[in-house]
Tab-separated table of C-alpha atoms in Angstrom:
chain	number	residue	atom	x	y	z
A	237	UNK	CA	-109.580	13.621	91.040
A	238	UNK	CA	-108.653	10.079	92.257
A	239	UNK	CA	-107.588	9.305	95.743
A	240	UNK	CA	-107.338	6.426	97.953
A	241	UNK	CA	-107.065	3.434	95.741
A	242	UNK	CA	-105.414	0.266	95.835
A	243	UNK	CA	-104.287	0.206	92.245
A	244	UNK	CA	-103.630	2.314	89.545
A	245	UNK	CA	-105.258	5.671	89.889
A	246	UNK	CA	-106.186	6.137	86.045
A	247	UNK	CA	-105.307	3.261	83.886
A	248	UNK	CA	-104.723	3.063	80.630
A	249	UNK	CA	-104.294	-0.139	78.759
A	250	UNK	CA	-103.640	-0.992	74.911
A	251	UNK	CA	-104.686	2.383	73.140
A	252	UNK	CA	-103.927	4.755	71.413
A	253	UNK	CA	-104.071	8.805	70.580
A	254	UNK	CA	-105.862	9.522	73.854
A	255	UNK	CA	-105.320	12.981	75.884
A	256	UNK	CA	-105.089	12.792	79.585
A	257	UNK	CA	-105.241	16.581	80.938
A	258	UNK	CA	-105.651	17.973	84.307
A	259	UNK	CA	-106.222	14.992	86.801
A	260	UNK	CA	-105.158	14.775	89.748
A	261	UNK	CA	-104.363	11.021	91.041
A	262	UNK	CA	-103.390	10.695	95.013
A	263	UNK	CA	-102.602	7.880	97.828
A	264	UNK	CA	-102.856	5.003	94.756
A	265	UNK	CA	-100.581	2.401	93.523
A	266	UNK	CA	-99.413	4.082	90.534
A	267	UNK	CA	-100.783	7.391	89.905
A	268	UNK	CA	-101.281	6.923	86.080
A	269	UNK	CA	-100.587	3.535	84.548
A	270	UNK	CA	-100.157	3.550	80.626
A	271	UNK	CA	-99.756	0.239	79.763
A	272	UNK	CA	-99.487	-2.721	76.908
A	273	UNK	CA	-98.679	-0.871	73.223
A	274	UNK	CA	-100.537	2.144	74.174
A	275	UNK	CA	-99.249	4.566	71.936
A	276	UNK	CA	-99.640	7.949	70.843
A	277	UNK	CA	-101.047	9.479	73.918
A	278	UNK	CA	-100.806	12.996	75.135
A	279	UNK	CA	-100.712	13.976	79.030
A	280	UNK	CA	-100.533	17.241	80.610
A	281	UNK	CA	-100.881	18.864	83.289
A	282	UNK	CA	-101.649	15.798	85.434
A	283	UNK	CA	-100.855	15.744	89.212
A	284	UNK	CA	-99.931	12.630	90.633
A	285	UNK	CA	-98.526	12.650	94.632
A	286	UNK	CA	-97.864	9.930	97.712
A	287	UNK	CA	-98.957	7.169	95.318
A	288	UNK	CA	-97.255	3.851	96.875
A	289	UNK	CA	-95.264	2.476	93.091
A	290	UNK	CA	-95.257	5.752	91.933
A	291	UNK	CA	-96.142	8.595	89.741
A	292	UNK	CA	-96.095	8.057	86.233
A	293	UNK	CA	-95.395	4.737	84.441
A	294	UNK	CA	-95.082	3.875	81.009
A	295	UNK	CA	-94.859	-0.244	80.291
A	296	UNK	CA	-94.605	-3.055	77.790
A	297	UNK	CA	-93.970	-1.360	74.230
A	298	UNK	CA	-95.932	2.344	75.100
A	299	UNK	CA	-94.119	4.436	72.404
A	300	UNK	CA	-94.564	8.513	70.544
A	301	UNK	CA	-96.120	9.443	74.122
A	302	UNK	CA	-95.689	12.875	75.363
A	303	UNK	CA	-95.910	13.932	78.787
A	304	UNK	CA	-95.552	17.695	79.245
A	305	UNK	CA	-96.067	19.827	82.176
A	306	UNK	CA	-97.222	16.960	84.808
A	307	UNK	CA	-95.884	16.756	88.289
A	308	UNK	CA	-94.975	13.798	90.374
A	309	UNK	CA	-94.071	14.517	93.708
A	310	UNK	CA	-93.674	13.023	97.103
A	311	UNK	CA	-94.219	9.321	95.353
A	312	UNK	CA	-92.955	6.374	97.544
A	313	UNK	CA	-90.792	5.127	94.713
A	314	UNK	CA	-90.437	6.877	91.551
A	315	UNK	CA	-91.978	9.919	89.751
A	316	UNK	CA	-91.815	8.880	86.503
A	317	UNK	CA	-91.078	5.400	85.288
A	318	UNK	CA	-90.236	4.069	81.423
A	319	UNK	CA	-90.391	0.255	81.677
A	320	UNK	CA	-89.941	-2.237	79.096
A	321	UNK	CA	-89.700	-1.108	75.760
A	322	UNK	CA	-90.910	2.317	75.652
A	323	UNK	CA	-89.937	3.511	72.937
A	324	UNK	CA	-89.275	7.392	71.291
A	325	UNK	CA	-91.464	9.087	73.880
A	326	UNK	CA	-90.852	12.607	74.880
A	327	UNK	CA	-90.932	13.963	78.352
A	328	UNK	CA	-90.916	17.747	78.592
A	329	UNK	CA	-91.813	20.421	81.314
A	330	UNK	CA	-92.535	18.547	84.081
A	331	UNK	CA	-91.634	18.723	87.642
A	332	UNK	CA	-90.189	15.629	89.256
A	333	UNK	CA	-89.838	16.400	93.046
A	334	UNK	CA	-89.310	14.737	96.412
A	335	UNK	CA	-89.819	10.902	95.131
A	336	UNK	CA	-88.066	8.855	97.343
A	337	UNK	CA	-86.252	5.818	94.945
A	338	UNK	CA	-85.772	7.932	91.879
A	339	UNK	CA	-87.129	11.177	89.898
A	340	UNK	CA	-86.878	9.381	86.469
A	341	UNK	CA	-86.036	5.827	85.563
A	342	UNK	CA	-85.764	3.875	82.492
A	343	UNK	CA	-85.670	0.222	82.331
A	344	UNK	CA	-85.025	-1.088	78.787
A	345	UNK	CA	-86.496	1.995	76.614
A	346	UNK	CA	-84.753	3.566	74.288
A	347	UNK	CA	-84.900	6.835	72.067
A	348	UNK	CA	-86.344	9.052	74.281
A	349	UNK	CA	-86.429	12.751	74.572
A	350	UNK	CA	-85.661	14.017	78.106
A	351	UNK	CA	-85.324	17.895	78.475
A	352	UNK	CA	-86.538	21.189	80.079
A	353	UNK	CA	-88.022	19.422	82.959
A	354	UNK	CA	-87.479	20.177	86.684
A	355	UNK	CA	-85.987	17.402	89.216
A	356	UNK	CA	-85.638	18.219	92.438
A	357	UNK	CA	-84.528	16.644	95.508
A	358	UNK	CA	-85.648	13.452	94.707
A	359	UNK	CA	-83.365	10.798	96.954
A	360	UNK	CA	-81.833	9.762	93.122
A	361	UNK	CA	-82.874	12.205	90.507
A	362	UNK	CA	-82.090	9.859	87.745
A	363	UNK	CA	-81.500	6.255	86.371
A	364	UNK	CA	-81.277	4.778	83.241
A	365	UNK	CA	-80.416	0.455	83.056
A	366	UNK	CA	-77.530	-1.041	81.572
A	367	UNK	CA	-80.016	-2.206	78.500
A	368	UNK	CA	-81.729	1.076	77.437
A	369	UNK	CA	-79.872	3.024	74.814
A	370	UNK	CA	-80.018	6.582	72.889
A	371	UNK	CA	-81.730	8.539	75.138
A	372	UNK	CA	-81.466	12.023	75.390
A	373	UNK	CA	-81.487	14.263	78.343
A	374	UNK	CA	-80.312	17.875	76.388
A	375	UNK	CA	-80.303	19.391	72.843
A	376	UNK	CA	-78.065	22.738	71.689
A	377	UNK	CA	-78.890	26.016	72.889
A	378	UNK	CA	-81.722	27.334	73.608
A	379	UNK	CA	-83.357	24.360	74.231
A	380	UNK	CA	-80.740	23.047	76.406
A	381	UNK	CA	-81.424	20.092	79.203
A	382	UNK	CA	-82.867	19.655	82.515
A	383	UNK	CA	-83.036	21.560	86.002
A	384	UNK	CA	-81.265	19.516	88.945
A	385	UNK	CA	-81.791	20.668	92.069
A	386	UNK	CA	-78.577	19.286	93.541
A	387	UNK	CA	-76.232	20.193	90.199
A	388	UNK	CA	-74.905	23.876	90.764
A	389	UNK	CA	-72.267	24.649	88.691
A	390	UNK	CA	-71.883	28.251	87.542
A	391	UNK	CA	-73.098	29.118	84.485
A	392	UNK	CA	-69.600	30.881	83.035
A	393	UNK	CA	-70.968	32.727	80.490
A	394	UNK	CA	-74.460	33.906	81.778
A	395	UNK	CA	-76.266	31.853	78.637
A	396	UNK	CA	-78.669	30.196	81.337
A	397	UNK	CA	-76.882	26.743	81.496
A	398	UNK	CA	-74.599	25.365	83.871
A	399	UNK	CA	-71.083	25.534	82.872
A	400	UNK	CA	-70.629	21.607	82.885
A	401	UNK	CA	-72.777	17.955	82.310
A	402	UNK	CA	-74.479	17.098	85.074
A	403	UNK	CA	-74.181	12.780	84.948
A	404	UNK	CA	-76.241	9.928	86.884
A	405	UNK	CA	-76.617	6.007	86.939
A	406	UNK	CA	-75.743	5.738	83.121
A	407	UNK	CA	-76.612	8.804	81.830
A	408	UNK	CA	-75.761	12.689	81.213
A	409	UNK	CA	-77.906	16.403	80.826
A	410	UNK	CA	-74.679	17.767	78.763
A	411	UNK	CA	-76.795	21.517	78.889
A	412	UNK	CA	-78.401	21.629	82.593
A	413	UNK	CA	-80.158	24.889	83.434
């Protein structure tokens, strides 16, 4: 548990194949900070909340990362953040909640796998730049895409996915549950 810092909570900086499980990072600049062609890395079932930047970031050329069942919630900006060349990183299972710029946003990263997480009522729930490309926020049935809180479309055929895309800043969940 790390609380009440002025910087980043837990900090990781060019490395690779580490696993980050079960912190929990509060009241910090960024809650977790993996940064500088740190690749590789596995983290679940992190908490990260009321951190001042945010919740999760990813920067400078941090590619194959998976984060999978972490929750950012109640950050001051954003809950999760791909910055700067992150590359083919997949994002699965986590809960994005009540962040108040943005639940997800990616800033020149490309090829990564966005699905089966949870965003919810974050003041944007999603944004992807103008220079990131290829990213993917659903795959076929039964994996399907992401839960929005504020997307409620009726699921027409009962299969457990809203009956149309839900789309934001630049992007699209073409399966939402």
């Amino acid at each position: 548990t790390v609380s009440t810092c002025s910087a980043s909570g837990i900090y990781l900086f060019n490395c690779g194949s580490n696993n980050l499980s079960g912190n929990t990072v509060s009241k910090c600049g960024w809650g977790i900070f993996v940064d500088n062609h740190s690749n590789d890395n596995v983290l679940t079932n992190n908490a990260t909340s009321d951190n001042w930047r945010g919740g999760i970031i990813l920067s400078s050329f941090c590619n194959r990362n998976t984060l999978r069942g972490n929750i950012a919630a109640n950050n001051l900006r954003t809950g999760i953040t791909l910055w700067d060349d992150c590359n083919s990183n997949t994002l699965t299972g986590n809960t994005v909640r009540s962040n108040r710029d943005h639940g997800i946003w990616l800033v020149r990263s490309h090829l990564n796998q966005v699905y089966n997480n949870n965003f919810i009522s974050n003041t944007t729930q999603a944004v992807v730049s103008q220079d990131s490309s290829g990213n993917i926020f659903s795959f076929p049935a039964p994996h399907g895409g992401n839960y929005w809180s504020n997307w409620k479309s009726p699921d027409s055929n009962d299969g457990g996915f809203v009956g149309s895309s839900y789309f934001f800043r630049r992007g699209q969940d073409d399966l939402p549950w």
